[in-house]
Amino acid sequence: MTGWNTLKRTGFAALFTAAAVSPGLAANAGHGEELALQWCSACHLVSNDQNKVSVASVPSFFDIARRPGFNEDALKTFLADPHPQMPNMTLSNGEIADIARYISSLSE
Ligand code: HEC
């Protein structure tokens, strides 16, 4: 049966689902932190929540964010083409935006 109530329910459910899975509309720093902990923390100090020891010679994300001239867009460009030492990870544009927003938030 497809009464108004059913339509409303399924319609709203679809809306919420779309919002939950669509990346990139608004970069999400919280998600960026999860990604950074997952992908970057083997080498970089990425978060105060990190319990692994990072490689001392690699710049921490705090250092990167506080550099004069730090720029979130430049960081996104950099991440689209991973640095040689980075494992070959395939980050989507949405994930890159989230990580860039997260790193950006560390300068505050
Ligand atoms: C296997 C180790 C490794 C991993 C994993 C790694 N990096 Fe790096 N990263 C490095 C090293 C080493 C450097 C410094 C040398 C260089 O720039 O290539 C670096 C440099 C950087 C820089 C540039 C710093 C500068 O000097 O401008 C950024 C930004 C960066 N990493 C982001 C990330 C992000 C984001 C991730 C996770 C998605 C990540 N890295 C994962 C090793 C790693």
Coordinates of C-alpha atoms and ligand atoms in Angstrom, one line a residue:
M1 CA 0.0 0.0 0.0
T2 CA 1.3 3.4 -0.9
G3 CA -0.5 5.9 1.2
W4 CA 0.8 9.3 2.0
N5 CA 2.4 8.1 5.2
T6 CA 4.3 5.4 3.4
L7 CA 5.5 7.9 0.8
K8 CA 6.5 10.3 3.5
R9 CA 8.5 7.6 5.3
T10 CA 10.3 6.3 2.3
G11 CA 10.9 9.8 1.0
F12 CA 12.5 10.9 4.2
A13 CA 14.5 7.8 4.5
A14 CA 15.9 8.3 1.0
L15 CA 16.8 11.9 1.9
F16 CA 18.7 10.9 5.0
T17 CA 20.4 8.1 3.2
A18 CA 21.5 10.4 0.5
A19 CA 22.9 12.9 3.0
A20 CA 24.8 10.2 4.8
V21 CA 26.5 8.7 1.8
S22 CA 27.1 11.8 -0.4
P23 CA 30.7 13.0 0.1
G24 CA 32.0 16.4 -0.6
L25 CA 29.0 18.7 0.0
A26 CA 30.6 19.8 3.2
A27 CA 34.0 18.5 4.1
N28 CA 33.9 16.7 7.4
A29 CA 36.9 17.1 9.7
G30 CA 35.7 14.3 12.0
H31 CA 35.8 11.9 9.2
G32 CA 39.1 13.3 8.1
E33 CA 40.6 12.5 11.5
E34 CA 39.4 8.9 11.2
L35 CA 40.9 8.6 7.7
A36 CA 44.2 10.2 8.9
L37 CA 44.4 7.8 11.8
Q38 CA 43.8 4.9 9.5
W39 CA 46.0 5.9 6.6
C40 CA 48.6 8.5 7.7
S41 CA 49.4 7.7 11.4
A42 CA 52.0 5.1 10.6
C43 CA 54.4 7.9 9.6
H44 CA 52.8 11.2 10.7
L45 CA 51.7 12.4 14.1
V46 CA 48.1 13.2 13.0
S47 CA 46.1 13.5 16.3
N48 CA 46.4 13.9 20.0
D49 CA 44.3 10.7 20.2
Q50 CA 47.0 8.7 18.4
N51 CA 48.7 6.1 20.5
K52 CA 51.2 4.9 17.8
V53 CA 54.5 6.6 17.7
S54 CA 55.1 8.4 14.4
V55 CA 58.3 8.7 12.5
A56 CA 60.2 11.6 14.1
S57 CA 61.6 13.0 10.8
V58 CA 58.1 13.2 9.2
P59 CA 56.3 16.5 9.7
S60 CA 53.3 16.2 12.1
F61 CA 49.9 17.4 10.8
F62 CA 50.1 20.1 13.5
D63 CA 53.3 21.4 12.0
I64 CA 51.8 21.2 8.5
A65 CA 48.7 23.1 9.6
R66 CA 50.6 25.9 11.4
R67 CA 53.1 26.6 8.7
P68 CA 52.9 30.1 7.3
G69 CA 51.3 29.9 3.9
F70 CA 49.3 26.7 4.7
N71 CA 46.5 26.4 2.3
E72 CA 43.7 23.9 2.4
D73 CA 43.3 23.9 -1.4
A74 CA 47.0 23.4 -2.0
L75 CA 46.9 20.5 0.4
K76 CA 44.1 18.9 -1.6
T77 CA 46.1 19.2 -4.7
F78 CA 49.1 17.7 -3.0
L79 CA 47.1 14.7 -1.7
A80 CA 45.5 14.0 -5.1
D81 CA 49.0 12.9 -6.1
P82 CA 50.5 11.1 -3.1
H83 CA 54.1 11.7 -2.1
P84 CA 56.5 8.9 -2.9
Q85 CA 56.9 7.6 0.6
M86 CA 53.2 7.3 1.0
P87 CA 51.7 3.9 0.4
N88 CA 49.7 3.7 -2.7
M89 CA 46.3 4.7 -1.3
T90 CA 43.4 5.7 -3.4
L91 CA 41.6 8.4 -1.6
S92 CA 38.4 9.8 -3.2
N93 CA 38.0 13.5 -3.6
G94 CA 35.6 13.5 -0.7
E95 CA 38.1 11.8 1.5
I96 CA 40.8 14.2 0.4
A97 CA 38.6 17.1 1.3
D98 CA 37.8 15.7 4.7
I99 CA 41.5 15.1 5.5
A100 CA 42.4 18.6 4.3
R101 CA 39.6 20.1 6.4
Y102 CA 40.8 18.1 9.4
I103 CA 44.5 19.1 9.0
S104 CA 43.3 22.7 8.5
S105 CA 41.4 22.5 11.8
L106 CA 44.6 21.7 13.7
S107 CA 45.9 25.2 13.2
E108 CA 43.1 26.6 15.4
Ligands
HEC1 C1 54.8 5.6 4.8 C2 54.9 6.8 5.5 C3 53.9 7.9 5.2 C4 52.5 7.8 5.2 C5 51.7 6.6 5.5 C6 52.0 9.1 4.9 N1 53.0 10.0 4.7 FE1 52.8 12.0 4.4 N2 54.9 12.2 4.3 C7 55.7 11.2 4.5 C8 57.1 11.7 4.5 C9 58.4 10.9 4.6 C10 57.0 13.1 4.2 C11 58.1 14.1 4.0 C12 58.8 13.9 2.7 C13 58.0 14.3 1.5 O1 57.4 15.4 1.5 O2 57.9 13.5 0.6 C14 55.6 13.3 4.1 C15 55.0 14.6 3.8 C16 53.7 14.9 3.8 C17 53.1 16.2 3.6 C18 53.9 17.4 3.1 C19 54.6 18.0 4.1 C20 55.4 19.1 3.5 O3 56.6 19.2 3.8 O4 54.8 20.0 2.8 C21 51.8 16.1 3.7 C22 50.7 17.2 3.6 C23 51.5 14.7 4.0 N3 52.7 14.0 4.1 C24 50.2 14.2 4.2 C25 49.9 12.9 4.4 C26 48.6 12.3 4.5 C27 47.3 13.2 4.5 C28 48.7 11.0 4.7 C29 47.6 10.0 4.8 C30 46.6 10.0 3.8 C31 50.1 10.7 4.7 N4 50.8 11.8 4.5 C32 50.6 9.4 4.8 C33 55.5 9.9 4.8 C34 54.2 9.3 4.9

